[in-house]
Short mmCIF file of C-alpha atoms and ligand atoms in Angstrom, two decimals:
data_model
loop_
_atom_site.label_atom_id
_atom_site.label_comp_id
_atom_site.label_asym_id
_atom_site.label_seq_id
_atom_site.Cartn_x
_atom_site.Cartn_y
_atom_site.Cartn_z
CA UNK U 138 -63.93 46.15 37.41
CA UNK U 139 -64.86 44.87 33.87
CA UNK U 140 -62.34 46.36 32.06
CA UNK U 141 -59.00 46.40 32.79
CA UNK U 142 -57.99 50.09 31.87
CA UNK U 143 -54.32 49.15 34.10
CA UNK U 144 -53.25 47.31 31.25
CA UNK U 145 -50.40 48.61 29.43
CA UNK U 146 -50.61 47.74 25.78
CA UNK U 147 -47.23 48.63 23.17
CA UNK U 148 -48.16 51.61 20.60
CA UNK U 149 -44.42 51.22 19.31
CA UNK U 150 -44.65 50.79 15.82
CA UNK U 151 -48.59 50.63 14.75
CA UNK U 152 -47.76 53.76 13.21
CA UNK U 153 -49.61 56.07 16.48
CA UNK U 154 -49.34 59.60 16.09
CA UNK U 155 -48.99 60.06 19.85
CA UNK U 156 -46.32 56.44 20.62
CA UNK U 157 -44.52 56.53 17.56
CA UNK U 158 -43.67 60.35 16.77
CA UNK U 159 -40.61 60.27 19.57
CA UNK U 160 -37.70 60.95 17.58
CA UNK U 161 -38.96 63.43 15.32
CA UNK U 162 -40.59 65.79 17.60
CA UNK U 163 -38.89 65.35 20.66
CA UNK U 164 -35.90 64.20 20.11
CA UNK U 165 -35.81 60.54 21.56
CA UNK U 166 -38.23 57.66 20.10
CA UNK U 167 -37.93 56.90 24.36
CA UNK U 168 -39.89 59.59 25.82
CA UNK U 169 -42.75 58.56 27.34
CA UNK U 170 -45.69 60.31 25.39
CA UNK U 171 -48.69 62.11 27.57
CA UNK U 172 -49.76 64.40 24.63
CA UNK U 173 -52.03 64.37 22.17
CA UNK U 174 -55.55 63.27 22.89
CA UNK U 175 -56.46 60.00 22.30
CA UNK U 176 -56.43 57.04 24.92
CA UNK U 177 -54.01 54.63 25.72
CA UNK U 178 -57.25 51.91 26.45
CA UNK U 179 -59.06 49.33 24.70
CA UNK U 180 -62.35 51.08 22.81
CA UNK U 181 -65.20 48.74 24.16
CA UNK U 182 -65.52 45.20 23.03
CA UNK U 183 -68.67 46.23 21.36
CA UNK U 184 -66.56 48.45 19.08
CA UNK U 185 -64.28 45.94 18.70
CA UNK U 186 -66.40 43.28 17.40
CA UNK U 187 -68.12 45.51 15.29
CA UNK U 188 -65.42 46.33 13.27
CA UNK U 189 -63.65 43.06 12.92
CA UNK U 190 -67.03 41.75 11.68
CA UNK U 191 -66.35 44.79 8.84
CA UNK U 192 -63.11 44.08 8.59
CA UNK U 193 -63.61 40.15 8.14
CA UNK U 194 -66.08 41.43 4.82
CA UNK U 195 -62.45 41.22 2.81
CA UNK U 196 -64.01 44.35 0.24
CA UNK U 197 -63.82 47.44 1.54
CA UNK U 198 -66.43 49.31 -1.18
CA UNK U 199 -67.89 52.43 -1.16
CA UNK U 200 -70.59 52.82 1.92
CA UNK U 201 -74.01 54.27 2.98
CA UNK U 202 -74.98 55.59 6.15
CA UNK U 203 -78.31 53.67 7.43
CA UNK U 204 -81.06 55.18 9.44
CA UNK U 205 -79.79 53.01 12.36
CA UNK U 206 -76.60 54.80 12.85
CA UNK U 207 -78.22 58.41 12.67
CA UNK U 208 -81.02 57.13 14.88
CA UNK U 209 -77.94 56.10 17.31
CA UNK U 210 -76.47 59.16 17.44
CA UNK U 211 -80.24 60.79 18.59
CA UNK U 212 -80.65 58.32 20.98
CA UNK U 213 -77.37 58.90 22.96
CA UNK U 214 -77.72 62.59 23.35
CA UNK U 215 -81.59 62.24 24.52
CA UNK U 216 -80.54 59.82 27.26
CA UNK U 217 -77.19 60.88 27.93
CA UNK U 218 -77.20 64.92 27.32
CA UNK U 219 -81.21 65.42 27.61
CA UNK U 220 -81.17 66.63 24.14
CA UNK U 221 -83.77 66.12 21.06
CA UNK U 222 -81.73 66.18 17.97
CA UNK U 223 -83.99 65.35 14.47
CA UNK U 224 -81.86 62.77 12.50
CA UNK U 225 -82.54 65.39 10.24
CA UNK U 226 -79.97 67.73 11.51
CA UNK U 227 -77.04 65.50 11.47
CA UNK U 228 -74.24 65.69 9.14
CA UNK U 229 -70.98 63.75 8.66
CA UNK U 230 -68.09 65.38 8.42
CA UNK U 231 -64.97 63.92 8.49
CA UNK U 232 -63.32 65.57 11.77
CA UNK U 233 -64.62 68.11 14.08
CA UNK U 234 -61.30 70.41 13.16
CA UNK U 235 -62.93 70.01 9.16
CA UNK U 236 -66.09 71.34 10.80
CA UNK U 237 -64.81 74.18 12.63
CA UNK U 238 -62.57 75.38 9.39
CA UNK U 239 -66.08 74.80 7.17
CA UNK U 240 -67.72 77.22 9.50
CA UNK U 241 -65.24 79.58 10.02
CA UNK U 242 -65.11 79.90 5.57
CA UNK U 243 -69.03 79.98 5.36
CA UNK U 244 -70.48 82.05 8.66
CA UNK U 245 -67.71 84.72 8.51
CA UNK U 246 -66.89 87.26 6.48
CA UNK U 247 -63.31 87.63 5.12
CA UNK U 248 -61.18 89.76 7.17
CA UNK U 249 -63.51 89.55 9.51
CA UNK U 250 -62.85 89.03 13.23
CA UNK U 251 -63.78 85.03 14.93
CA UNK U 252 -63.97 85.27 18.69
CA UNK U 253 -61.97 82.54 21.26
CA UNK U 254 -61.63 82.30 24.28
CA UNK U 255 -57.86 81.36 25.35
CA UNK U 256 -55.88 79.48 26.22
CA UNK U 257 -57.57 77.12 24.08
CA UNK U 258 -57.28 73.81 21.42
CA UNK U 259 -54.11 75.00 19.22
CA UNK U 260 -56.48 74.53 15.67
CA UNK U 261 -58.88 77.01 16.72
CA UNK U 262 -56.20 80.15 15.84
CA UNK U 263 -55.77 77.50 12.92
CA UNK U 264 -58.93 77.82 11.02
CA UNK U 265 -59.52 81.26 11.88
CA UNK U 266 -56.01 82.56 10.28
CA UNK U 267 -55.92 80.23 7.33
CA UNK U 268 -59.31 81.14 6.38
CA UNK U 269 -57.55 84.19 6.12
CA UNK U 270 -59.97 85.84 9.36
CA UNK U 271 -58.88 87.64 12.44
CA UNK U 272 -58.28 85.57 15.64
CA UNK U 273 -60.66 88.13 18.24
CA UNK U 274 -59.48 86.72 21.64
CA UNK U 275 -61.22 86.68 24.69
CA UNK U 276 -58.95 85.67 27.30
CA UNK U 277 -60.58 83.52 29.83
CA UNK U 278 -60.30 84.69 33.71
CA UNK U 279 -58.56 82.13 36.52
CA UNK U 280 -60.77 82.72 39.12
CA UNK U 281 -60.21 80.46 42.87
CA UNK U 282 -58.56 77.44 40.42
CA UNK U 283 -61.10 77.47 37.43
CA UNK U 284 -61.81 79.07 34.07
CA UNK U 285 -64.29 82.00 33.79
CA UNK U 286 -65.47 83.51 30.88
CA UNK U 287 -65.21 87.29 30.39
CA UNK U 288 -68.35 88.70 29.53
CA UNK U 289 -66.97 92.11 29.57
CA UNK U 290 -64.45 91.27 26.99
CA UNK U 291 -66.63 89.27 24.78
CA UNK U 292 -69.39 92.07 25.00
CA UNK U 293 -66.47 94.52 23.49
CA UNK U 294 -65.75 92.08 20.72
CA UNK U 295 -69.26 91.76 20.00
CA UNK U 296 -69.58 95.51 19.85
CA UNK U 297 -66.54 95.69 17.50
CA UNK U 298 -68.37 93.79 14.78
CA UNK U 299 -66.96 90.36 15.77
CA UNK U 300 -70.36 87.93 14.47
CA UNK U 301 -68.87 84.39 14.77
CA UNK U 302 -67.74 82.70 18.28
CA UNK U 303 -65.65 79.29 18.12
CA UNK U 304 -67.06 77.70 21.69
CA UNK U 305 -65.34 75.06 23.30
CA UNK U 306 -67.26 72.97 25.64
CA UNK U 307 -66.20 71.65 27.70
CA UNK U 308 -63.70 73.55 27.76
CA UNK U 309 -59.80 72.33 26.55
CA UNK U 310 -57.84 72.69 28.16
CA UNK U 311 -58.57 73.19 31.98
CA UNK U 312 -61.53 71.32 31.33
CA UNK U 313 -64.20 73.89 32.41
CA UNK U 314 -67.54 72.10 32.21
CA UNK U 315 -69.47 75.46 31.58
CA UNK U 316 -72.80 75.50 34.00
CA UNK U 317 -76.24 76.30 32.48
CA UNK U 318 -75.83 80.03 33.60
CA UNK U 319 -72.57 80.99 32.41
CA UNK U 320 -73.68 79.32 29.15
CA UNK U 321 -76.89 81.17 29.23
CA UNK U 322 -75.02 84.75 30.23
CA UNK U 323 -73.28 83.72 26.68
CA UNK U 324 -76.00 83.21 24.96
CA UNK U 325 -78.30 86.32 25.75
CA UNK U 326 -74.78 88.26 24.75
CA UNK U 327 -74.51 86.50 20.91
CA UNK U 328 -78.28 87.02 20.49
CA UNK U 329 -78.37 90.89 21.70
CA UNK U 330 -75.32 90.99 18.80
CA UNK U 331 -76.59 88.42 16.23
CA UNK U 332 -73.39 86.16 16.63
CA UNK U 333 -73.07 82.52 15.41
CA UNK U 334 -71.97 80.02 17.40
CA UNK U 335 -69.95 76.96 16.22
CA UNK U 336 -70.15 75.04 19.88
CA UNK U 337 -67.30 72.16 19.50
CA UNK U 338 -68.70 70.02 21.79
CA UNK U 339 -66.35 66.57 21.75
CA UNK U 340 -65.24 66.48 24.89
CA UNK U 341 -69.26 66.37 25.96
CA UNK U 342 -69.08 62.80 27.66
CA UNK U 343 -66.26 63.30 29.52
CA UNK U 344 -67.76 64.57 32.19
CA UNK U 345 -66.04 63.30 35.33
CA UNK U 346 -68.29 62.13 37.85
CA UNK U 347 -67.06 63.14 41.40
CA UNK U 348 -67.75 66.83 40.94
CA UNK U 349 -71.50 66.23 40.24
CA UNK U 350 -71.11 68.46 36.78
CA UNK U 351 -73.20 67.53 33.68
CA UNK U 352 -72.78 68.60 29.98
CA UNK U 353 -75.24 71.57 28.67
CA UNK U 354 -75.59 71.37 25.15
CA UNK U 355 -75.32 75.05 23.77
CA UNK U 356 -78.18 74.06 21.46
CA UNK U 357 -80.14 72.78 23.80
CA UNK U 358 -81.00 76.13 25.97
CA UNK U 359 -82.95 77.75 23.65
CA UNK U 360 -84.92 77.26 20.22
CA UNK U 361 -83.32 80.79 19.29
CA UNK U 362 -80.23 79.99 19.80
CA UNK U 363 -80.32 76.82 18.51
CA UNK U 364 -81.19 78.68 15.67
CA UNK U 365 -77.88 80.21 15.26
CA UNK U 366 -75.70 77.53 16.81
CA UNK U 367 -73.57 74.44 14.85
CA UNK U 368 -72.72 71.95 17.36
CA UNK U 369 -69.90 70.00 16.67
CA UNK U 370 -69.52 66.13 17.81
CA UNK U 371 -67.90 62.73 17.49
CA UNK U 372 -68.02 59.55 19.62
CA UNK U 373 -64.02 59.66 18.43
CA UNK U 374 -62.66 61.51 21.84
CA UNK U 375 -65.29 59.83 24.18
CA UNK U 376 -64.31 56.46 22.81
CA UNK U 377 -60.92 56.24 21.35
CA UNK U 378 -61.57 56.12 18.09
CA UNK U 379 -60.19 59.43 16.54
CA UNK U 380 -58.30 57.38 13.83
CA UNK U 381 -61.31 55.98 12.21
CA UNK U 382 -61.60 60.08 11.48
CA UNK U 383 -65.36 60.35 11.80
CA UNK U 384 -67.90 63.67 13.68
CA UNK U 385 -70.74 65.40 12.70
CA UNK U 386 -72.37 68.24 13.34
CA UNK U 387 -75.76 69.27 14.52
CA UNK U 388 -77.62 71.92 13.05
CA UNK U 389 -81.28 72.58 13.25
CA UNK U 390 -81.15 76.20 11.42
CA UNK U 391 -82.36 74.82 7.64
CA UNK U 392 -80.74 77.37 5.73
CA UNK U 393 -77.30 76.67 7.92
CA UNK U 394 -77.07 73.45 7.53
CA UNK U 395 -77.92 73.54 3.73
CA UNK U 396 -74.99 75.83 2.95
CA UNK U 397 -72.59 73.33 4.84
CA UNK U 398 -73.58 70.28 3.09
CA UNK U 399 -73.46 71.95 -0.34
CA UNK U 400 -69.82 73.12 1.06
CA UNK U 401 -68.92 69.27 1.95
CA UNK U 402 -70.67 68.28 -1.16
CA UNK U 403 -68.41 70.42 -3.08
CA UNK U 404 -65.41 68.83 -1.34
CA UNK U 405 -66.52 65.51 -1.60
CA UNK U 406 -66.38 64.99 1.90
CA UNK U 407 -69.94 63.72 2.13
CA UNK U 408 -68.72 59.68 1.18
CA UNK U 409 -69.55 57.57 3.72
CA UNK U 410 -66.26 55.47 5.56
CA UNK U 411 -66.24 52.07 5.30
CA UNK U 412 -65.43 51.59 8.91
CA UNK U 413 -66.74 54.45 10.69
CA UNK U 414 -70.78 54.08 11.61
CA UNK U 415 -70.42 50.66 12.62
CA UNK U 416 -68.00 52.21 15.39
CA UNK U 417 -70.26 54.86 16.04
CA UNK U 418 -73.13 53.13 16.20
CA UNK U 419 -71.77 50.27 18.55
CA UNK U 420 -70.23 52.85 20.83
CA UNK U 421 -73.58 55.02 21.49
CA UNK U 422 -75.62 51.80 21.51
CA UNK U 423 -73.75 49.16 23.59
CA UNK U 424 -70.58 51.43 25.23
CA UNK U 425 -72.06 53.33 28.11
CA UNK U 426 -70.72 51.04 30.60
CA UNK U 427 -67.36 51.04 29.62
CA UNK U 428 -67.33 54.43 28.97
CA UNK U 429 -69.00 55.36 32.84
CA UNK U 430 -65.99 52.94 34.47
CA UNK U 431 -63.44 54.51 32.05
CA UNK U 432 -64.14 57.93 33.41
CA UNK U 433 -63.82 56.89 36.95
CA UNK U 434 -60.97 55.26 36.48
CA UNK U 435 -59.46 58.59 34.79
CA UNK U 436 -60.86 60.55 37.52
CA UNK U 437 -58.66 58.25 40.03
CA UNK U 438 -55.71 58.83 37.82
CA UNK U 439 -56.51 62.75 38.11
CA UNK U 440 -56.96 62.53 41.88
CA UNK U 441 -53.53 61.00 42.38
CA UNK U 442 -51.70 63.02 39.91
CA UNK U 443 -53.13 66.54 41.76
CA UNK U 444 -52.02 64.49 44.77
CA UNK U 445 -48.46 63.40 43.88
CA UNK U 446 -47.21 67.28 42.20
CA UNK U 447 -49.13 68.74 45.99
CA UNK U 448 -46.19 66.18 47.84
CA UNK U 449 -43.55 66.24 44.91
CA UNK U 450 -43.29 69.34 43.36
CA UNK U 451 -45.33 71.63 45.21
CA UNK U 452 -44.00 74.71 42.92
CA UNK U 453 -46.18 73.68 40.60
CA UNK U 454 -50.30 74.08 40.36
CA UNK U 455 -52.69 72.10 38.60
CA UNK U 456 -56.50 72.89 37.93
CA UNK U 457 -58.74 70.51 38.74
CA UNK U 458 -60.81 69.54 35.73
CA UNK U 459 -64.56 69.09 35.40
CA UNK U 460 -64.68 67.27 32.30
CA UNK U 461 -62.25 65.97 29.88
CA UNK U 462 -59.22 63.46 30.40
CA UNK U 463 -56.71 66.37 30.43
CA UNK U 464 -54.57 68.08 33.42
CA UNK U 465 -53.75 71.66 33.01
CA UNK U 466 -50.85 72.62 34.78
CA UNK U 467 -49.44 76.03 36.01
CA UNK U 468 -45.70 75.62 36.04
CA UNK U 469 -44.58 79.13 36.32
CA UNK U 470 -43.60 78.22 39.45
CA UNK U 471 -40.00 76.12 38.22
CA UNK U 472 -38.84 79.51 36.78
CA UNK U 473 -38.57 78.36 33.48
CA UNK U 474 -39.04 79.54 29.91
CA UNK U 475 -40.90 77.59 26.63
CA UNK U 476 -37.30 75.91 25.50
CA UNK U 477 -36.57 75.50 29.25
CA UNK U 478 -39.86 73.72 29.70
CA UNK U 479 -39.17 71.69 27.13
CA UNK U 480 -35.99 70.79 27.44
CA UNK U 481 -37.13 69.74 31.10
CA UNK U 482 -39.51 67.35 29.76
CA UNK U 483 -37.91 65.71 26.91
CA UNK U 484 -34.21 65.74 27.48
CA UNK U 485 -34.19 65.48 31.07
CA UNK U 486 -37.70 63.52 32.06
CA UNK U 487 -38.12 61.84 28.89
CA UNK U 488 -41.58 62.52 29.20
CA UNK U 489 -44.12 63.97 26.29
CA UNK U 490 -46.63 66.38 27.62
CA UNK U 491 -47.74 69.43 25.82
CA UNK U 492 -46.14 72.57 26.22
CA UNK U 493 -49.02 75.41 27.09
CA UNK U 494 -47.92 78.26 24.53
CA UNK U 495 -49.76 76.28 22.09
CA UNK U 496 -52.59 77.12 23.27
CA UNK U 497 -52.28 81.00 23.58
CA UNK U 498 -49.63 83.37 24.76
CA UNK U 499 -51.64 82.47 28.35
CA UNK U 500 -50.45 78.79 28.12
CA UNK U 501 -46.98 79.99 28.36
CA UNK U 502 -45.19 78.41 31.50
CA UNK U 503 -47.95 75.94 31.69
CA UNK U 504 -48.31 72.07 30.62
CA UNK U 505 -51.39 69.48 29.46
CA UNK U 506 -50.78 66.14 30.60
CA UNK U 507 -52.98 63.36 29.08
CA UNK U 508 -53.93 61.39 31.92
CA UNK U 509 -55.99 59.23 29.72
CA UNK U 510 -53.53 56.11 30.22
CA UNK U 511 -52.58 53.13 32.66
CA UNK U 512 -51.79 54.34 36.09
CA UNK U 513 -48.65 53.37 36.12
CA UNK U 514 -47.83 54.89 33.05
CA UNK U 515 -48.99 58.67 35.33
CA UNK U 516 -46.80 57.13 37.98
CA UNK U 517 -43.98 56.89 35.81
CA UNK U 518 -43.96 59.91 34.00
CA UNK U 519 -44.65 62.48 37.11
CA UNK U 520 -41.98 60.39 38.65
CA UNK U 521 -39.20 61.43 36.13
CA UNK U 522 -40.94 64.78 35.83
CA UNK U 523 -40.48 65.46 39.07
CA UNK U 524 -37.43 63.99 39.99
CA UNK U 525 -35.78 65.89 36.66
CA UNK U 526 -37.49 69.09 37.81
CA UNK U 527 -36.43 68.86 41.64
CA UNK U 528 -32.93 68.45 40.36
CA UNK U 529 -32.46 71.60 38.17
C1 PLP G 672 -61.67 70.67 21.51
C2 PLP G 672 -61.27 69.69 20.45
N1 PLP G 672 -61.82 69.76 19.24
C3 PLP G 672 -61.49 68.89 18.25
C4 PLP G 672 -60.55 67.91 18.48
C5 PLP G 672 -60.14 67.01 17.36
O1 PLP G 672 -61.23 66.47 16.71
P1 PLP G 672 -61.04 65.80 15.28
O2 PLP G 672 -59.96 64.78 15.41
O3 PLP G 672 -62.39 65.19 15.00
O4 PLP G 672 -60.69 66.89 14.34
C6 PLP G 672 -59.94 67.80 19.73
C7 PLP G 672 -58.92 66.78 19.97
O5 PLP G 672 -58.18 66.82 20.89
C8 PLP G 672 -60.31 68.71 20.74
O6 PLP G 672 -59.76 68.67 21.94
#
């Protein structure tokens, strides 16, 4: 191994969102915090040095973005995703969630309907409702342990005037990588209705490897639906840099991606961070191999967390994910309500995961563990967990 991603480094007081939130949203600065997604690992040294050699410029002025870094960004998903993106198409935004909200004000109509597909990543009801839209949701099917879309259900939604889709893919949570034909099946459904898709693809390189999966770009199956698709990325999730607040989006439609930048001209969102592309750019240039041994050693944290709930706490059922760093688990099983979920977690396990209503009315009774951390810190946690849960 070149990196050591068993090293357990102290988030207490660097002011992390996920390490140092304790006492305020759970109750006890203790608790041992598996939640929100970012990494508890190095990013790679290449990112590293890159930004300390920004860092050691001591002026922190007002920044361009350089061919290089957009030239980066095409480069990465041609070898990594099999994908032609024209620089040209690229746009900075600060976050992906500042994307989807952007899309949701400019390719909808007020009042008008936004189609999900639940349980799904809390913001998406988000920027639907405070765009003042209608959430339209499809409910995703559990079919033999995995996610399926309904086709049925988003055909009725089309047919009831819904003409803008929020995609998640992969999918978060229970990390569906969606297969060529099920992403196909969607797409011959939002052409036959003329629906947009805004295709939040951040979890894209976080494919785990075992299962023999690989990332389909939405945009990438078709020049017509390309045509009607905004794609939105970051390097952020893949290498743990969501602080440095930096995506983009991909848009090949002319007229689309006009209307957005005007929209994040307007905002004066379009400045570029001072830190931000030399990240990028170091992390799609130089961080592959980190990033390949980082998901294998996540996978191997998956494989013995599915393993120790099977032998501990049988009562409850995880999914086995595809893609992303996230277990989502079906607790419904221990009998017990939101407050009873969470009560079991924080007051009795000390342990932060998130609790699955979140994410839909279908999340209820189930949890998302972050298993993006040191082994031992998964030991540790599903140790309490279970022991707390086995003694209720
Ligand atoms: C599906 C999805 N989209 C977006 C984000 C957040 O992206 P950003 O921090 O760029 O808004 C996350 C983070 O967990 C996510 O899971």
């Amino acid at each position: 191994m070149t990196y050591d991603f068993d090293r357990r480094i102290d988030r207490r007081h660097t002011r992390s969102y996920k390490w140092d939130q304790g006492g305020k949203l759970f109750g006890d600065e203790n608790v041992l915090p598996l939640w929100v997604a970012d990494m508890d690992f190095l990013s790679p040294p290449a990112v590293r040095e890159a930004l300390e050699k920004r860092a050691a410029l001591g002026m922190y002025g007002y920044a361009i973005r350089e061919d290089g870094y957009f030239e980066a960004i095409a480069d990465w998903f041609r070898d990594r995703h099999d994908w032609a993106i024209d620089t040209q198409w690229i746009t900075d935004v600060p976050s992906v969630v500042t994307s989807l909200s952007l899309a949701v004000e400019l390719f909808s109509e007020p009042g008008g309907e936004v189609v999900l597909q639940s349980p799904v990543y809390y913001p998406f009801y988000e920027v639907i409702r405070s765009n003042g839209r209608k959430v339209a949701k499809n409910t995703l099917l559990l079919r033999d342990g995995r996610f399926e879309m309904d086709y049925d259900g988003l055909e009725r939604l089309f047919q009831g005037g819904a003409k803008l889709m929020l995609l998640c893919s992969p999918h978060n949570p229970g990390g569906r990588v969606w297969e060529r034909e099920e992403l196909l099946r969607l797409g011959e459904l939002c052409l036959r209705y003329g629906v947009t898709v805004v295709s939040d693809e951040i979890h894209c390189d976080l494919v785990l490897p075992g299962l023999g999966r690989k990332h389909v770009p939405f945009a990438s199956l078709s020049p017509e639906l390309a045509d009607m698709t905004i794609t939105c990325l970051a390097a952020t999730k893949t290498f743990n840099l969501p602080g440095l607040h930096t995506s983009f989006t991909v848009v090949s439609n002319a007229s689309m991606r006009r209307k957005l930048q005007q929209r994040i001209q307007m905002l004066s969102l379009h400045m570029a961070q001072h830190f931000a592309q030399d990240a990028v750019e170091a992390a799609y240039r130089h961080g592959a191999p980190w990033l390949d041994e980082m998901l294998r050693y996540v996978e191997g944290n998956i494989e013995y967390a599915i393993a120790y709930l099977a032998e501990h706490l049988p009562e409850v059922k995880p999914l086995r994910p595809e893609g992303t760093y996230l277990l989502w688990v079906d607790c419904r099983g221990l009998g017990l309500d939101v407050n009873g979920l969470k009560e079991l977690m924080f007051r009795k396990a000390k342990v932060a995961f998130n609790e699955g209503s979140v994410f839909g009315t279908e999340g209820e009774g189930w949890l998302r563990i972050n298993l993006a951390c040191p082994r031992s810190i998964v030991e540790e946690a599903l140790e309490s967990f279970c022991r707390a849960a086995n003694a209720r």
